[in-house]
XYZ file of C-alpha atoms in Angstrom:
308
model
C -6.561 2.966 2.011
C -9.279 5.419 1.034
C -12.111 3.689 0.355
C -14.824 6.135 -0.888
C -18.529 5.797 -1.972
C -19.542 7.311 -5.044
C -19.889 11.044 -4.930
C -21.347 13.597 -6.288
C -18.728 16.099 -9.216
C -19.013 19.167 -7.216
C -18.269 16.646 -3.880
C -14.856 15.136 -5.506
C -13.419 19.226 -6.494
C -13.697 19.411 -2.945
C -12.483 16.517 -1.020
C -9.209 16.680 1.200
C -9.604 12.951 3.328
C -6.865 11.298 0.266
C -6.078 13.805 -2.040
C -2.098 14.234 -1.849
C -3.116 17.759 -2.091
C -2.010 18.641 1.914
C 1.211 17.181 1.065
C 2.078 19.860 -1.956
C -0.680 22.921 -0.827
C 3.249 24.512 0.798
C 4.771 24.405 -2.921
C 1.967 25.399 -4.795
C 1.509 28.139 -2.538
C 5.366 29.109 -2.918
C 4.863 28.852 -6.669
C 1.903 31.389 -6.846
C 3.687 33.704 -5.114
C 6.527 33.531 -6.978
C 4.554 33.982 -10.458
C 2.875 37.192 -9.255
C 6.762 38.035 -7.749
C 8.132 37.745 -11.198
C 4.531 39.381 -13.232
C 4.955 42.743 -10.594
C 8.637 42.740 -11.171
C 8.890 41.982 -15.024
C 6.444 45.322 -15.213
C 8.252 47.099 -13.229
C 11.842 45.727 -14.572
C 11.226 44.991 -18.003
C 14.806 45.118 -18.726
C 15.955 42.539 -15.859
C 13.090 40.408 -16.287
C 13.496 38.899 -19.560
C 10.462 36.523 -20.777
C 11.351 32.995 -22.720
C 10.258 31.422 -25.869
C 7.316 29.311 -24.412
C 7.652 26.778 -27.218
C 10.843 25.203 -24.986
C 8.290 24.492 -22.182
C 5.999 23.014 -25.000
C 8.583 20.249 -25.693
C 9.792 20.144 -22.138
C 6.254 19.582 -20.826
C 5.739 16.806 -23.022
C 8.809 15.147 -22.720
C 7.992 15.838 -18.787
C 4.172 13.689 -19.630
C 5.846 11.202 -21.128
C 8.974 10.465 -17.829
C 5.687 10.960 -15.620
C 3.139 9.123 -17.272
C 6.282 5.737 -17.268
C 7.248 6.126 -13.340
C 3.277 5.995 -12.398
C 3.276 3.079 -14.625
C 6.211 1.906 -12.737
C 4.647 2.519 -9.345
C 1.751 1.481 -9.807
C 2.686 -1.933 -11.214
C 3.912 -2.330 -7.788
C 1.107 -1.249 -5.998
C -1.089 -3.588 -8.260
C 1.193 -6.487 -7.495
C 0.935 -6.057 -3.801
C -2.794 -5.776 -3.866
C -2.541 -9.417 -5.744
C -0.513 -11.262 -3.548
C -2.881 -10.038 -0.545
C -5.704 -11.415 -2.524
C -3.897 -14.372 -2.759
C -3.609 -14.590 0.810
C -7.079 -14.125 1.518
C -7.858 -16.804 -0.698
C -4.936 -19.692 0.363
C -5.385 -18.930 3.499
C -8.971 -19.857 3.314
C -8.732 -22.828 1.534
C -6.103 -24.412 3.762
C -8.890 -23.558 6.767
C -11.410 -25.683 5.131
C -8.634 -28.339 4.461
C -7.502 -28.834 7.704
C -11.472 -27.806 9.399
C -12.675 -31.200 6.759
C -10.081 -33.369 5.594
C -8.177 -34.272 9.317
C -10.207 -36.756 10.966
C -11.408 -35.915 15.175
C -11.200 -38.282 18.099
C -11.358 -38.632 21.934
C -7.965 -37.188 21.718
C -7.845 -35.025 18.447
C -10.722 -32.651 18.875
C -11.834 -29.299 17.487
C -9.305 -27.056 19.768
C -6.192 -29.168 18.096
C -7.721 -28.274 14.644
C -8.056 -24.890 15.737
C -4.290 -24.452 16.538
C -2.860 -24.473 13.374
C -5.802 -22.046 12.281
C -4.353 -19.752 14.287
C -0.996 -20.443 13.565
C -2.425 -18.860 9.772
C -4.190 -15.755 11.114
C -0.571 -15.386 13.592
C 0.848 -15.736 9.600
C -0.832 -13.501 7.769
C -0.391 -10.387 10.751
C 3.208 -11.354 10.787
C 3.071 -10.539 7.269
C 1.853 -7.449 7.495
C 4.354 -5.889 10.619
C 7.056 -7.410 9.003
C 6.542 -5.305 5.435
C 5.632 -1.969 7.582
C 8.436 -2.837 10.083
C 6.426 -2.740 12.996
C 7.877 -4.591 15.726
C 4.734 -4.410 18.286
C 3.511 -8.459 18.403
C 1.212 -8.390 21.298
C -1.931 -8.862 19.141
C -0.182 -12.077 17.807
C -0.025 -13.549 21.442
C -3.518 -14.719 21.265
C -3.145 -16.630 18.074
C 0.083 -18.732 19.551
C 1.323 -20.933 22.333
C 3.832 -19.745 24.597
C 6.523 -21.801 23.705
C 5.956 -20.730 19.678
C 5.752 -17.183 20.245
C 8.715 -16.698 22.313
C 10.556 -18.335 19.958
C 8.910 -15.770 17.061
C 10.116 -13.845 19.007
C 13.589 -14.515 18.426
C 13.480 -14.773 14.591
C 14.392 -11.840 12.458
C 11.700 -13.512 9.124
C 8.981 -13.835 11.707
C 6.033 -14.954 9.069
C 8.308 -17.630 7.424
C 8.885 -19.352 11.022
C 4.694 -19.457 11.663
C 5.348 -21.466 7.840
C 7.597 -23.923 9.388
C 5.470 -24.834 12.560
C 3.120 -25.170 9.881
C 4.275 -27.898 8.052
C 5.640 -29.718 11.033
C 1.749 -29.606 12.579
C 0.417 -31.268 8.940
C 3.846 -33.699 8.928
C 2.944 -34.891 11.909
C -1.414 -35.220 11.499
C 0.827 -37.404 7.948
C 2.948 -39.320 10.866
C -0.342 -39.848 13.039
C -2.966 -41.676 10.735
C -4.965 -38.613 10.345
C -4.418 -37.882 6.577
C -2.390 -39.479 4.108
C 0.364 -38.653 1.721
C -2.534 -37.265 -1.356
C -4.336 -35.384 1.086
C -0.923 -33.704 2.521
C 0.403 -32.643 -0.792
C -2.908 -31.222 -1.345
C -2.329 -28.871 1.661
C 1.256 -28.419 1.305
C 0.250 -27.078 -1.946
C -1.345 -24.295 -0.340
C 1.277 -23.935 2.760
C 3.525 -23.216 -0.761
C 1.428 -20.439 -2.457
C 0.925 -18.864 1.299
C 4.838 -18.386 1.370
C 5.506 -17.711 -2.986
C 2.900 -14.663 -1.035
C 5.304 -14.236 1.409
C 8.179 -13.830 -1.034
C 6.737 -11.757 -3.737
C 5.747 -8.761 -0.472
C 9.767 -9.764 0.334
C 10.096 -8.184 -3.282
C 7.918 -5.751 -3.410
C 9.532 -4.046 -0.327
C 12.990 -5.112 -1.361
C 13.864 -3.862 -4.801
C 12.141 -0.592 -5.591
C 11.885 1.603 -8.237
C 15.522 2.955 -8.885
C 16.000 6.076 -6.402
C 17.549 8.025 -9.727
C 14.424 7.873 -10.952
C 12.893 9.724 -8.016
C 15.545 12.587 -8.629
C 15.567 13.330 -12.102
C 11.666 13.054 -12.076
C 11.542 15.621 -8.826
C 14.118 18.001 -10.071
C 12.630 18.427 -13.421
C 9.559 18.787 -12.129
C 10.137 21.565 -9.856
C 12.712 23.366 -12.001
C 10.091 23.300 -14.544
C 7.080 24.589 -12.768
C 9.531 27.710 -11.293
C 10.855 28.932 -14.825
C 7.185 28.262 -16.354
C 5.990 31.855 -15.407
C 9.062 33.697 -17.512
C 6.935 31.470 -20.580
C 3.727 32.914 -20.247
C 4.511 35.871 -18.486
C 3.454 37.912 -21.862
C 0.582 35.650 -23.517
C -1.766 35.344 -20.334
C -0.214 38.357 -18.202
C -2.090 38.698 -15.005
C -3.944 35.381 -15.180
C -0.224 33.397 -15.608
C -0.193 33.112 -12.214
C -2.954 30.692 -11.894
C -2.562 29.115 -14.436
C 0.982 28.829 -13.518
C -0.289 27.095 -10.259
C -2.675 24.902 -11.953
C -0.116 23.022 -14.231
C 2.179 22.864 -11.441
C -0.425 20.934 -9.557
C -0.804 18.690 -12.595
C 2.526 18.118 -12.621
C 3.691 18.419 -8.308
C 0.588 15.935 -8.072
C 1.533 13.259 -10.282
C 4.743 13.243 -9.011
C 3.257 12.747 -5.281
C 1.242 10.336 -5.945
C 3.997 8.573 -7.799
C 5.858 8.292 -4.806
C 3.386 7.371 -1.985
C 1.766 4.481 -4.621
C 5.161 2.972 -5.158
C 5.106 1.493 -1.395
C 1.996 0.244 -1.269
C 2.331 -1.590 2.214
C 3.188 1.797 3.448
C 0.237 3.199 6.259
C -0.643 6.448 4.038
C -4.003 6.868 3.433
C -3.804 5.113 -0.494
C -1.645 2.682 0.891
C -2.944 -0.760 1.060
C -5.342 -1.638 3.789
C -3.162 -4.396 5.553
C -5.269 -4.279 8.542
C -8.414 -4.592 7.384
C -7.580 -7.562 5.030
C -5.648 -8.813 8.572
C -8.857 -8.412 10.374
C -10.888 -10.125 7.904
C -8.967 -12.754 7.094
C -9.002 -13.253 11.103
C -12.585 -12.942 11.132
C -13.275 -15.333 8.359
C -11.030 -18.578 9.410
C -12.477 -17.834 13.060
C -15.966 -18.562 11.800
C -15.180 -21.629 9.502
C -13.442 -23.253 12.845
C -15.597 -22.379 15.003
C -13.704 -19.474 17.512
C -14.587 -16.934 19.120
C -15.255 -14.182 16.631
C -12.698 -11.408 16.216
C -13.123 -7.640 15.671
C -14.241 -6.347 11.896
C -12.529 -2.952 10.817
C -15.558 -2.305 8.345
C -15.175 1.173 6.389
C -18.195 3.532 6.966
C -19.573 5.491 4.481
C -16.589 7.923 3.300
C -12.954 5.972 3.955
C -11.040 3.859 5.810
C -7.570 4.236 6.395
C -5.109 1.429 7.510
């Protein structure tokens, strides 16, 4: 995800990092060249290149803008929902750590290190959720937070974050059986674990229930057809400036089409997706501070951007 400081307006005009321009630049060049071909062909072969009625393009452009707005809203809703769920993950993981640290009694047989095992399960859950959402299979970074037995069993599970939540729930149940917490406190702690489960389910819903593919097909086809026939509608109106104007119009439509496709998958690894790695690192650092564990490396953005 790109995180930027406030910049001068002229700097914003030429920023490349985080812009979709690098994705659509070849298409824009093709449209620019095609527009010049239409321009020269029209004046050399006026009987072959026939101008179209520009009024039709205005109607189609308005309809296309409305449809683009609808798809953009649907895509941003998914991005916003993912952002809210990961914000909730930060809140409830810390609340759970506070409860474990302060409400579970220590004794010579149950030391601070025993409580740190449960804190590590919370951190492992966050990292495994990140990996599940991004379909990653490298779990070495999680090994340090799990016992060898739990780690080996976790590798055999399909839904690894759910397995870790189950282990955390069993750990809390053991504390209640051993008399370190009462049933009221167990219920309060279970509420936070339930919230983590809700976050897991909500993120899985975002991943597995995508925007219907037919929307992207219609949008993509309409945008590209419109941009490639637009030169025929403007050739007699703005003459030699037509290729520049067509390319600018194409940029607005094609760029928004690319943005919709990008933010519709908020858990991806593109520059404008959610910074899941940074959020996981922040949770690990925060929970380690709370439980007096060695502090892990903290991912901090530089003054311009951070990519996660």
